[in-house]
Each structure stands twice: as structure tokens, then as C-alpha cells.
mmCIF file of C-alpha atoms and ligand atoms in Angstrom:
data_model
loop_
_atom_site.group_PDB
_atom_site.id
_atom_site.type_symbol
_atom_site.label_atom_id
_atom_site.label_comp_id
_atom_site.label_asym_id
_atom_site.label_seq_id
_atom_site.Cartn_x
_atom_site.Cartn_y
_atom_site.Cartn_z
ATOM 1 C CA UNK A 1 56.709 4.267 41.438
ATOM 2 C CA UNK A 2 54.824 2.551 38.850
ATOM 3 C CA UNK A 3 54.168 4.608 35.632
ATOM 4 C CA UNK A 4 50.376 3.736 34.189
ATOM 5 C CA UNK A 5 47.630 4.198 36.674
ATOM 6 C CA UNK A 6 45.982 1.076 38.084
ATOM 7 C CA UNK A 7 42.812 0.038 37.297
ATOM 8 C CA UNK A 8 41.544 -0.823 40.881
ATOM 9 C CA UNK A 9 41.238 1.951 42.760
ATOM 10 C CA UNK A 10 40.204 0.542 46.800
ATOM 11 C CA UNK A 11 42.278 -2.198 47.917
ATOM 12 C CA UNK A 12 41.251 -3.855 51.579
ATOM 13 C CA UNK A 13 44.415 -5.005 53.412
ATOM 14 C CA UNK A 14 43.405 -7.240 56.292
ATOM 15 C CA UNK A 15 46.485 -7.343 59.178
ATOM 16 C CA UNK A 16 48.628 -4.526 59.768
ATOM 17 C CA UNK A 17 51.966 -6.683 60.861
ATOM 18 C CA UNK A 18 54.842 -7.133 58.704
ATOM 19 C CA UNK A 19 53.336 -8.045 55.526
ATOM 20 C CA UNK A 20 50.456 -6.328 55.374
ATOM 21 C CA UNK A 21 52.294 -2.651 56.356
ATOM 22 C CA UNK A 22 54.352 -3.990 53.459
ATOM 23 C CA UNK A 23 51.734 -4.747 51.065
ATOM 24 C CA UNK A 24 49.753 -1.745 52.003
ATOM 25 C CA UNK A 25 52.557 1.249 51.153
ATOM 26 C CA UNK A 26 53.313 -1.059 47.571
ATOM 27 C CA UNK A 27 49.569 -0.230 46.818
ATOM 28 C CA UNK A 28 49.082 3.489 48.473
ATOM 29 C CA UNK A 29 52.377 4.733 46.536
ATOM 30 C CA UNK A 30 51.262 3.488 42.643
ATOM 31 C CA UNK A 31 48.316 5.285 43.303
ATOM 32 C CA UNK A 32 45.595 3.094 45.485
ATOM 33 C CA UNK A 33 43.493 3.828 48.253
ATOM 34 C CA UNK A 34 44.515 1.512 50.926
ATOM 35 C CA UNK A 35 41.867 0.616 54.048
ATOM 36 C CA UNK A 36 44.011 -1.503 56.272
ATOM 37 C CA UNK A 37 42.452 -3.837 59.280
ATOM 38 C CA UNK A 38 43.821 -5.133 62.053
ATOM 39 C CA UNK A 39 42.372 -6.553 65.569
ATOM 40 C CA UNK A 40 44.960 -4.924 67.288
ATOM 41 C CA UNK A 41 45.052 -0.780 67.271
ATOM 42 C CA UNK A 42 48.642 -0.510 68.357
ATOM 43 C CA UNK A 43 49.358 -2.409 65.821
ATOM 44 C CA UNK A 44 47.570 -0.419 63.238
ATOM 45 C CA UNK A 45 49.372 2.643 64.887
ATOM 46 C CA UNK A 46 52.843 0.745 64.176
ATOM 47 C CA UNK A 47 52.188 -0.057 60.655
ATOM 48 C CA UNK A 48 50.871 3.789 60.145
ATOM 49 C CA UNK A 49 54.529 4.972 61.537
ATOM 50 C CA UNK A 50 56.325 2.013 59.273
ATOM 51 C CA UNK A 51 54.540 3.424 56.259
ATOM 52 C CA UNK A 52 55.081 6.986 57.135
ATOM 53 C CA UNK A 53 59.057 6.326 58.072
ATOM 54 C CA UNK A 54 59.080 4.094 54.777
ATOM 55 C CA UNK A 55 57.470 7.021 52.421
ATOM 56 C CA UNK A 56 59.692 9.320 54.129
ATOM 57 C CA UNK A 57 62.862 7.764 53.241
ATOM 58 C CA UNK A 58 61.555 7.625 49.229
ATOM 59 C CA UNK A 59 60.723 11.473 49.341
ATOM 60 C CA UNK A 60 64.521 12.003 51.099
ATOM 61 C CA UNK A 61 65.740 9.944 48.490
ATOM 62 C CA UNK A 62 64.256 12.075 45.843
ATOM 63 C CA UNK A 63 62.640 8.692 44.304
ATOM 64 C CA UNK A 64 59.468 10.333 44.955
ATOM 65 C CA UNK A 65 57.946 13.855 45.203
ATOM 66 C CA UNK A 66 57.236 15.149 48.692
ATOM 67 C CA UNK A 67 53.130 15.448 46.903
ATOM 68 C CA UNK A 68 53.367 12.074 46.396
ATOM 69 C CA UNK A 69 54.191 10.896 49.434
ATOM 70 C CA UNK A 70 51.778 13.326 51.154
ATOM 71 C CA UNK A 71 49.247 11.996 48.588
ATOM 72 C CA UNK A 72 50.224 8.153 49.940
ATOM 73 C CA UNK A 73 50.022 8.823 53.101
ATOM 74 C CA UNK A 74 46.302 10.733 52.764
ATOM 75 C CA UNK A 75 45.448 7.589 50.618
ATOM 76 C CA UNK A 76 45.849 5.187 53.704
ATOM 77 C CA UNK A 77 42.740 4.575 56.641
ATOM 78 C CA UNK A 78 42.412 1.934 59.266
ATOM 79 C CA UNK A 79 40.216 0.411 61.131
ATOM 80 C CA UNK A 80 39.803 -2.200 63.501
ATOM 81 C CA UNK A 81 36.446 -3.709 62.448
ATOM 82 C CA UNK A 82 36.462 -6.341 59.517
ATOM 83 C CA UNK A 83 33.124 -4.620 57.803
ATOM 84 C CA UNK A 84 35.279 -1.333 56.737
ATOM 85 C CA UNK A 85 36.603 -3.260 53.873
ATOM 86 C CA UNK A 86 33.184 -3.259 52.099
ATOM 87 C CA UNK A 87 33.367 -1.864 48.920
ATOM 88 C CA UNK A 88 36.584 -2.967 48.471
ATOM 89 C CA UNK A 89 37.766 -3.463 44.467
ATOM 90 C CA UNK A 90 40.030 -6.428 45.835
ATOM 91 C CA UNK A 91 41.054 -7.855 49.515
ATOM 92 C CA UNK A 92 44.684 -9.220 50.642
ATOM 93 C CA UNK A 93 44.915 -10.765 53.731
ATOM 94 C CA UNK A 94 47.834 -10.739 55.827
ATOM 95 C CA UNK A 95 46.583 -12.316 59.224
ATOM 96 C CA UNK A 96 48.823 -14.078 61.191
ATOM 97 C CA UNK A 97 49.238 -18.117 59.662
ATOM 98 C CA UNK A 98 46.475 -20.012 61.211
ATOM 99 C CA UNK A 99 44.481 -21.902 59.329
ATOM 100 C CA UNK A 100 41.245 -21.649 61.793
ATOM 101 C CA UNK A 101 41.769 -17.895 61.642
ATOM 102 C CA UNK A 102 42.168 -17.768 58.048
ATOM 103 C CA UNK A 103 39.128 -19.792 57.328
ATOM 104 C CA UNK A 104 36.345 -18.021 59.358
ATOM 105 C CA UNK A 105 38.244 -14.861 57.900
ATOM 106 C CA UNK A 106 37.264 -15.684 54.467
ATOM 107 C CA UNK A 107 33.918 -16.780 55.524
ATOM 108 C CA UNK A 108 32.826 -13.109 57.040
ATOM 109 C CA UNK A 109 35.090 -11.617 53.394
ATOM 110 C CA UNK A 110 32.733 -13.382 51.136
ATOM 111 C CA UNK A 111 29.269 -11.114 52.468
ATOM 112 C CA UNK A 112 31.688 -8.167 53.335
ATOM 113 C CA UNK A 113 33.749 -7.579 49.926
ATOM 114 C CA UNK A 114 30.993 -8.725 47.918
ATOM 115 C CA UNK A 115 32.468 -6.433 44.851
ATOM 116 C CA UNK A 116 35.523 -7.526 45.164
ATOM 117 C CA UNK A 117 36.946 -8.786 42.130
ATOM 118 C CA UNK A 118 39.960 -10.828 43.808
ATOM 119 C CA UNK A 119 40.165 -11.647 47.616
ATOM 120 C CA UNK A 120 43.684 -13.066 47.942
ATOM 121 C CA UNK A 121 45.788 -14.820 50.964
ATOM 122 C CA UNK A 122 49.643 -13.406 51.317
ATOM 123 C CA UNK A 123 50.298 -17.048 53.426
ATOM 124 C CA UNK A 124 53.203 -18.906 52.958
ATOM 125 C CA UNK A 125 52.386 -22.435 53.502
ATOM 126 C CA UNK A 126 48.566 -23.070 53.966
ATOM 127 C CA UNK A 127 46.492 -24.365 50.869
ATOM 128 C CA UNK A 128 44.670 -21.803 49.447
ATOM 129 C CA UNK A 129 41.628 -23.749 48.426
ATOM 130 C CA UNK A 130 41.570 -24.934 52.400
ATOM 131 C CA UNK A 131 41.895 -21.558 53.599
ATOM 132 C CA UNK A 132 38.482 -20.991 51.160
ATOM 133 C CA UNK A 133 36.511 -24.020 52.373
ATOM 134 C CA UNK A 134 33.697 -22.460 54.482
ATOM 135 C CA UNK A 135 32.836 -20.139 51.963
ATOM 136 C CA UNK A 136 30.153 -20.998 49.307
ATOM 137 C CA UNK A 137 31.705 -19.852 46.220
ATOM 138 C CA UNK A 138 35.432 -19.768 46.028
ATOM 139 C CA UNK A 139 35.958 -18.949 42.599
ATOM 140 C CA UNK A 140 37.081 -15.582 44.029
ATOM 141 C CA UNK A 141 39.844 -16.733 46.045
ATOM 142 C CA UNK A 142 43.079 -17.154 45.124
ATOM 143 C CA UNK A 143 47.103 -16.289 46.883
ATOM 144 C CA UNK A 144 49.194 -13.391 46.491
ATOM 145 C CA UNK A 145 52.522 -14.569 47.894
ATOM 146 C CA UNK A 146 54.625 -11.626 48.562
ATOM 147 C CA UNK A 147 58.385 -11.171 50.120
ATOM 148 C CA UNK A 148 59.861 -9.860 52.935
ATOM 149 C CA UNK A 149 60.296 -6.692 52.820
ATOM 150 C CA UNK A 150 57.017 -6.279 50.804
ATOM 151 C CA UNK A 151 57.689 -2.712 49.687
ATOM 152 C CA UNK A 152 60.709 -3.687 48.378
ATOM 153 C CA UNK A 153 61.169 -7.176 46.804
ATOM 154 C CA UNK A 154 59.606 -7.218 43.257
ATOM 155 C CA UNK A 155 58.172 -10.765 43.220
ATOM 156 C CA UNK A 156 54.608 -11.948 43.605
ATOM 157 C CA UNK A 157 53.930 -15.239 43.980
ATOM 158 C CA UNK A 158 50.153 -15.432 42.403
ATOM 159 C CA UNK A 159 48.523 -18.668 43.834
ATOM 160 C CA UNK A 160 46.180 -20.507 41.613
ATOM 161 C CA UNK A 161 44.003 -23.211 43.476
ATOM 162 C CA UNK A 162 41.402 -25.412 40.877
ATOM 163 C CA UNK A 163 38.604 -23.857 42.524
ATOM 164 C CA UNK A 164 39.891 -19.825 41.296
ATOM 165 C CA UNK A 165 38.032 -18.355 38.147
ATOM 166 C CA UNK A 166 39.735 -17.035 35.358
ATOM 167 C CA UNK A 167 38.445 -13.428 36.352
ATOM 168 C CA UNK A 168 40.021 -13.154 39.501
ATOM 169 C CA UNK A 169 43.650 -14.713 38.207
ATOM 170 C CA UNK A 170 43.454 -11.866 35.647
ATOM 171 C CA UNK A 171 42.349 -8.873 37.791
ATOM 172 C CA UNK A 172 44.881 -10.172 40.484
ATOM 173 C CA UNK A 173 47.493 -10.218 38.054
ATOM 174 C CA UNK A 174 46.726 -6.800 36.784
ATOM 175 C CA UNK A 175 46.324 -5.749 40.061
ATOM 176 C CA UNK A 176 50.239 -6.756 40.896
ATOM 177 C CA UNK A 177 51.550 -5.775 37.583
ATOM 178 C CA UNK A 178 50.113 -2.222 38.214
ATOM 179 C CA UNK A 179 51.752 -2.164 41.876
ATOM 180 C CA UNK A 180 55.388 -2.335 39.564
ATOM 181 C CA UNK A 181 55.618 -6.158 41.186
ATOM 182 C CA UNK A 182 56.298 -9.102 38.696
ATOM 183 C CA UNK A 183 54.152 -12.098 39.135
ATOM 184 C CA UNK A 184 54.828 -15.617 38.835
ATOM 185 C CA UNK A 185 51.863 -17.757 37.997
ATOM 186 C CA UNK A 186 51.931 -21.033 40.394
ATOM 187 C CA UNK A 187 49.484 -24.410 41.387
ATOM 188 C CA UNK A 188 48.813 -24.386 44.972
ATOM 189 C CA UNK A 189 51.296 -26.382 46.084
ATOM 190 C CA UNK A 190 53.258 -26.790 49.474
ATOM 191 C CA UNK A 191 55.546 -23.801 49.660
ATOM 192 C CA UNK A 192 54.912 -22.582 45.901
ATOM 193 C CA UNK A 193 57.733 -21.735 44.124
ATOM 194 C CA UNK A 194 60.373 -20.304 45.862
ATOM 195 C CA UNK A 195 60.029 -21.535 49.747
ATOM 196 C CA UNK A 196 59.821 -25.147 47.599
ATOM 197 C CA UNK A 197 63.386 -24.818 46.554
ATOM 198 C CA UNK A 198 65.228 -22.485 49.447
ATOM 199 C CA UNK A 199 63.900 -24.491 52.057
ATOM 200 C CA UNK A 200 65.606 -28.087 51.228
ATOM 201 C CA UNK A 201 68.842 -25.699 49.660
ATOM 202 C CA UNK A 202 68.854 -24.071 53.657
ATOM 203 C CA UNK A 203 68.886 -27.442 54.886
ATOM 204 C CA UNK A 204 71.465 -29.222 52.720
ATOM 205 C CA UNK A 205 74.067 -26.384 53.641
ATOM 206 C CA UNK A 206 72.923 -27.163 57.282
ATOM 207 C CA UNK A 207 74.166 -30.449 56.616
ATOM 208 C CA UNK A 208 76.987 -29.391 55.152
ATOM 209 C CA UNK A 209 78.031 -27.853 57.929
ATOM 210 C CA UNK A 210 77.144 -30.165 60.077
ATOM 211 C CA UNK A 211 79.435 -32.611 58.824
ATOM 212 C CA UNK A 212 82.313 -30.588 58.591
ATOM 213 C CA UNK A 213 82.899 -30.514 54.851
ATOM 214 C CA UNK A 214 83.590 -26.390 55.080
ATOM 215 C CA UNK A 215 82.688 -23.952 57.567
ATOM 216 C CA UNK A 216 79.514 -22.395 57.695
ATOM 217 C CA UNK A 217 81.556 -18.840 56.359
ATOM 218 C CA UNK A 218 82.837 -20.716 53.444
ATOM 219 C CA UNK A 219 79.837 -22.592 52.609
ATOM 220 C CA UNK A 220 78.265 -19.323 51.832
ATOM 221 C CA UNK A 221 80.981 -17.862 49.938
ATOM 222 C CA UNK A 222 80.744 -20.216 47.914
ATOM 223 C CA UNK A 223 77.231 -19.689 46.821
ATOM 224 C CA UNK A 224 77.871 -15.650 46.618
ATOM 225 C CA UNK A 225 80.722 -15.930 44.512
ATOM 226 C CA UNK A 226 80.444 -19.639 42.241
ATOM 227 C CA UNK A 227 76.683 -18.953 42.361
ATOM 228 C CA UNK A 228 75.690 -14.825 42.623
ATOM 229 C CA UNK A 229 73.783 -15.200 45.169
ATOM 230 C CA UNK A 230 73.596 -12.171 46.953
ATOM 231 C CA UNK A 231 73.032 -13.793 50.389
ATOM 232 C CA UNK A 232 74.315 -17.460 51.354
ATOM 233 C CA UNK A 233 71.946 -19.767 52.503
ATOM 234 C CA UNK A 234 72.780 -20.354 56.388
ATOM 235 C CA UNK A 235 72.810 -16.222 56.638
ATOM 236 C CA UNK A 236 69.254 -16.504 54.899
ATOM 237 C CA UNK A 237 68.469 -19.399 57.608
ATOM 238 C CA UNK A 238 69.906 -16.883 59.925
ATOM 239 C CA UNK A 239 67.373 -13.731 58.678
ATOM 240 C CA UNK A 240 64.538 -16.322 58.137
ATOM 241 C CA UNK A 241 64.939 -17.248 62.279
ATOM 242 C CA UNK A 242 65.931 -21.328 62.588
ATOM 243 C CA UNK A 243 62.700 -21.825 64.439
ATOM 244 C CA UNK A 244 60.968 -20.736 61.510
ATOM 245 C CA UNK A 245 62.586 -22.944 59.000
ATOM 246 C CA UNK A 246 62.451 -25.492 61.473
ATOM 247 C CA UNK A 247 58.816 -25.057 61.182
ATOM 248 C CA UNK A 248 58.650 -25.065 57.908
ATOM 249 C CA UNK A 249 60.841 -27.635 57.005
ATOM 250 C CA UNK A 250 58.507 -30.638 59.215
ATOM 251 C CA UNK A 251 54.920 -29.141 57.736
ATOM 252 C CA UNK A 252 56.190 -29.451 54.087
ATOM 253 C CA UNK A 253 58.055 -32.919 55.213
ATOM 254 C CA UNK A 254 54.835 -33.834 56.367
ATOM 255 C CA UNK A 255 53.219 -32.848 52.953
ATOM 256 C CA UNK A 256 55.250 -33.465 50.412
ATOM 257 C CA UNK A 257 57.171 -36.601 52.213
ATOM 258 C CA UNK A 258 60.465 -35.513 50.590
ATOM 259 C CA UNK A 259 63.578 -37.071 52.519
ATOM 260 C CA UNK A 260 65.517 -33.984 51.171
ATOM 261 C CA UNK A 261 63.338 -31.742 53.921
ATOM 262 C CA UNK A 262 64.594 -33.809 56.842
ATOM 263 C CA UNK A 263 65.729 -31.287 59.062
ATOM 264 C CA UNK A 264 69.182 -31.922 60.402
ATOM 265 C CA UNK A 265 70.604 -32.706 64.253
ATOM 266 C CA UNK A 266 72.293 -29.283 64.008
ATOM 267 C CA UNK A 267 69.061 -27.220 63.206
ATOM 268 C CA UNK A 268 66.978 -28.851 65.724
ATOM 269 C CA UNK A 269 70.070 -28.151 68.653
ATOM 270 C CA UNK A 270 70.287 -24.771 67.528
ATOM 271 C CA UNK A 271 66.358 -24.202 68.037
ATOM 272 C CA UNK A 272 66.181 -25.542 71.327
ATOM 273 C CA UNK A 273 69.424 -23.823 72.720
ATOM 274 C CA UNK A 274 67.402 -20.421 71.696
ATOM 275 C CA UNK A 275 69.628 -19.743 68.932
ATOM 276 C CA UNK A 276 67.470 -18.786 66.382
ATOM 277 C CA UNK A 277 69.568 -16.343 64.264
ATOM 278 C CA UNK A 278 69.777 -12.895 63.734
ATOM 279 C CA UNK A 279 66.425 -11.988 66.367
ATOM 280 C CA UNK A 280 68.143 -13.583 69.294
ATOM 281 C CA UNK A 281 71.330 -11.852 68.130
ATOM 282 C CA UNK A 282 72.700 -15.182 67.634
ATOM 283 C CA UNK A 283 72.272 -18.486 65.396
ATOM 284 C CA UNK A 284 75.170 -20.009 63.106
ATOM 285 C CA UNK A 285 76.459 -17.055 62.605
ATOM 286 C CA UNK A 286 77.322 -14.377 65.629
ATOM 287 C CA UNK A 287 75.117 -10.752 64.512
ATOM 288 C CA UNK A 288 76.146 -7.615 65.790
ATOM 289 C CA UNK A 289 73.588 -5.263 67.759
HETATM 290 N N1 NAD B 301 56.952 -12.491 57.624
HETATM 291 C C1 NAD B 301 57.296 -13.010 56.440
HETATM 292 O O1 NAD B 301 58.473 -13.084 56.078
HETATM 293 C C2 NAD B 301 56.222 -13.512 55.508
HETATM 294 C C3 NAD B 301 56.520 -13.619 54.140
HETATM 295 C C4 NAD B 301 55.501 -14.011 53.256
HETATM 296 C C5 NAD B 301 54.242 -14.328 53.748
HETATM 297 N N2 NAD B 301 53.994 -14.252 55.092
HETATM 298 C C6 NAD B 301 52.633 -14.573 55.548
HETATM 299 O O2 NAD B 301 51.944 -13.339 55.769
HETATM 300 C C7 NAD B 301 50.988 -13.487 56.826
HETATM 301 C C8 NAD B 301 51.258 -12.449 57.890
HETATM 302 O O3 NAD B 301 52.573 -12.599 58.359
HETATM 303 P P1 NAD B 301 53.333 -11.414 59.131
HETATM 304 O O4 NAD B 301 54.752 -11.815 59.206
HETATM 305 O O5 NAD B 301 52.953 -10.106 58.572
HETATM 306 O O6 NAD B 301 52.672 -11.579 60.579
HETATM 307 P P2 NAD B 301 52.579 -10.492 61.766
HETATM 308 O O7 NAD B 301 52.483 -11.273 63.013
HETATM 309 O O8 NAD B 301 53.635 -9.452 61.616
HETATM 310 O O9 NAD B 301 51.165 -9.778 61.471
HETATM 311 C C9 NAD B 301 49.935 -10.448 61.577
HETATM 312 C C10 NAD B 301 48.889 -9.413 61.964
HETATM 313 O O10 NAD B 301 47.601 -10.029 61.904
HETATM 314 C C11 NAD B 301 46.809 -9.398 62.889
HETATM 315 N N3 NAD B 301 45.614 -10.193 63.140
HETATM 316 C C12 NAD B 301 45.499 -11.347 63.836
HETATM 317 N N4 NAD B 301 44.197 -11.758 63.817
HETATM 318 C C13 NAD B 301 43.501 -10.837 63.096
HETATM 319 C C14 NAD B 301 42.130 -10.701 62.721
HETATM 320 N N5 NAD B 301 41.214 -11.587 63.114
HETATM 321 N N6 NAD B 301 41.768 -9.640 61.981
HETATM 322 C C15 NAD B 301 42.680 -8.716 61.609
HETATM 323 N N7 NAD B 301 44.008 -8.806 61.923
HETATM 324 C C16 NAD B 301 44.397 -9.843 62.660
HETATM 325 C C17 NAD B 301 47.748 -9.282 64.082
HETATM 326 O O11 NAD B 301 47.268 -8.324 65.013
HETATM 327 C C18 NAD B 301 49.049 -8.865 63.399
HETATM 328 O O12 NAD B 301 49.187 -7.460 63.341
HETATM 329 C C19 NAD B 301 51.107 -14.944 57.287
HETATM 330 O O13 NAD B 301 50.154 -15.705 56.631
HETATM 331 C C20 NAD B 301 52.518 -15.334 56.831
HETATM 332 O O14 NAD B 301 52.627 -16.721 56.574
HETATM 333 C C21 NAD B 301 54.943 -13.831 55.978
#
């Protein structure tokens, strides 16, 4: 847990699915009451059990006290109804990555979270400043770009589009700082920082493979042990799922026009023969269970 106390005190998470579950305990254990929306009330019920399951383990752990994990898991309400985030100190939004969706989203967030100081997207490939164009002053708007698992990887990608004021940068930043994440200050840009360089690195190996230079077992030992990575990158095609780098790979083609985001034969085969990596059980690698 973070050790100084953060200045906002109300956070509004809007979608309760794998991000914004994520985001949500980050927040509720350094400290933050969390009100977390989602359309979908089984889904808020799954992302209350996540959270619970995921505070439990820290308490077990002894990285926590059993108080505050009890004091975490008091912290946290849902609702189903967009409204209950008024009075909100800042908004993330963690809906599902459509860009109709996202828009008339913002548009209701604007009225709603009128005290918000920062209303931030968590998407990974939509513009920012797009995602704000239906409301009438964007200057609150900017990304929070977070990783998968949420509650566990440090990083925050923080979004900056032209139309973001200094304000909301700066109580955003604070905002992640005070969460014990480290922020990375970024344009928006297709795929920011990171998805910008692991998605053509994913694909290269791909090719790699593809050609037979190595197999796809050595390819990746190569980059854990000449490069430290901790995970090769066809097993991190393989956790990412091969339809969604697929996916990725011909929007930010289509964007940034880059040959080097071509996605290869191989990738495309492996999509449409359902192997899509570790969620299908299989993709270029076999996964257990
Ligand atoms: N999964 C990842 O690895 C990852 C990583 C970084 C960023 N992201 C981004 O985070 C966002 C969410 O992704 P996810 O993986 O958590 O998706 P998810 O499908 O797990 O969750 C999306 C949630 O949004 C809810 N939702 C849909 N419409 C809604 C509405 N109108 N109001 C409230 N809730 C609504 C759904 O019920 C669902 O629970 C996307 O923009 C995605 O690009 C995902």
C-alpha cells in the first residue's frame, strides 16, 4: 500500500470488467472511496468477489492488515445507473472499446461529474480527444492507460490529447502517483507507448517463426535470457489472445501506415483455425488446463 494519503478522496470507476475491478481495488486499498458502474449487475457482483478474493490474498499475505482490507472493502459501492458517480473528485472509465459507446459516455460524464477534476479513458487504442468530441469542453479529459492485471502492474500510461488542461494532467498525475503507480507522460498517439513498440516486436518474432529461422521455444529464450525479458514475445502474443493482436495490429496499420505492423500469414491462420492462445487452451504454444 501506498504510504502518504491521497488527496482525492471519491473516485467514479465506470465498467466493472477486467480493468475497471482492477483499477477500482488499486484506488480502494491506498485509501479511496471507490463507486464503481456497470450496465450489467452480474457483472458488478463478479468484480465485488474479484476485489474481495484479491484483498483477501494481500491480508493472507500479511502485505496488509486484516482492518485494512475490511476498510477497502467497506470503501467500495456499485451501482448500475451512470448518475451515482456525481460528486465524483475524478472519473476512469473502463467500458468495453467502442468508440460510439465511449463517446455518448463522456457526453452524459460532462453534466454528471461536473466536480470532477480529471475524467480519464483506461482504452488502449481509441484517440482520446475523439472519444471527447461530443462534449463541449474537453479540457477535462484526458487517458489513464493502465495494465493487465491493474492491481498489480505499476505503470500508468497518462494520455495527453491537445485539447487536456494543465489542471487535469496534474491532478491525474497526482491522482496515480498516490495509488503507488508510476506514470509515464505520453501524446495521444496510436497505441501510446508501450502497445507502440510490443505490438510490431510480437509480430516480427511471428515472422520469425514463420520462416523457420528458430523455433517459436527458442525465439523466446532468446529474449528472456540475451534480453531479461521476463516473458518472450509469442508467449505474450499467446496471453494477449492472437485475435486480439490481430486486431490490433490492422487498426494501428491502418493509422500509422507502418509496413513493420503487417501482420504475418501465420497470425492470420492461427486466428481463423480458433487458435487464439492461452483462452482457447491453445495458440503457438500448447497451455496446460
Ligand atoms: N483487458 C486488457 O488487457 C486491457 C488493458 C488496458 C486497457 N484496456 C481497455 O480497458 C477497457 C475495458 O476493457 P476490459 O478488458 O476491462 O473489458 P471487459 O469486457 O472486461 O469490461 C467492460 C465492462 O464494461 C461494461 N459496460 C459496457 N457498456 C457499459 C455502459 N454503458 N456503462 C457501464 N458499463 C458498461 C460491461 O458490462 C463490462 O463489464 C477497454 O477500453 C480496453 O481497451 C484493456
Amino acid at each position: 500500500m501506498p504510504d502518504s494519503t491521497p488527496d482525492l478522496k471519491r473516485l467514479g470507476v465506470l465498467g466493472g470488467g477486467t480493468m475497471g475491478s482492477g483499477i477500482a481495488q488499486t484506488a480502494l486499498l491506498s485509501g479511496i472511496d471507490v463507486t464503481l458502474v456497470d450496465v450489467d449487475a452480474g457483472q458488478l457482483q463478479r468484480a465485488q468477489s474479484t476485489i474481495q478474493s484479491g484483498v483477501d490474498r494481500l491480508v493472507s499475505r500479511e502485505r496488509i492488515s486484516a482492518e485494512q482490507g475490511s476498510a477497502a472493502i467497506a470503501a467500495l459501492t456499485t451501482f448500475t445507473d451512470l448518475e451515482s458517480l456525481a460528486g465524483s473528485e475524478g472519473v476512469i472509465e473502463a467500458v468495453s472499446e467502442n468508440i460510439e459507446l465511449k463517446q455518448s459516455i463522456f457526453e452524459r460524464l460532462e453534466t454528471v461529474c461536473a466536480d470532477a477534476a480529471f475524467i480519464a479513458s483506461n482504452t488502449s487504442s481509441l484517440s482520446i480527444q475523439e472519444i471527447a468530441q461530443r462534449m463541449s469542453d474537453p479540457s477535462r479529459v484526458i487517458g489513464l492507460h493502465y495494465f493487465n492485471p491493474a492491481q498489480v502492474l505499476p505503470l500508468v500510461e497518462v494520455v495527453v490529447p491537445l485539447t487536456a488542461s494543465d489542471e487535469a494532467v496534474d491532478a491525474a498525475w497526482a491522482f496515480v502517483e498516490a495509488t503507488g503507480k508510476t506514470p509515464v507522460r505520453v501524446k495521444d498517439t496510436p497505441a501510446f507507448i508501450v502497445n507502440r513498440l510490443l505490438v510490431p516486436f510480437c509480430l516480427s518474432a511471428l515472422r520469425l517463426w514463420e520462416s523457420g529461422v528458430a523455433t517459436a521455444e527458442d525465439i523466446d529464450r532468446a529474449c528472456q535470457l540475451g534480453l531479461g525479458h521476463s516473458m518472450g514475445p509469442l508467449a505474450t502474443a499467446d496471453l494477449v489472445g492472437l485475435d486480439v493482436l490481430l486486431d490490433v495490429a490492422e487498426s494501428m496499420q491502418r493509422e500509422i501506415g507502418d509496413p513493420n505492423l503487417s501482420p504475418p500469414t501465420i497470425l492470420r491462420r492461427l486466428v481463423s483455425a480458433g487458435r487464439l492462445g492461452r483462452k482457447t487452451g491453445r495458440g503457438i504454444f500448447e497451455h496446460a488446463g
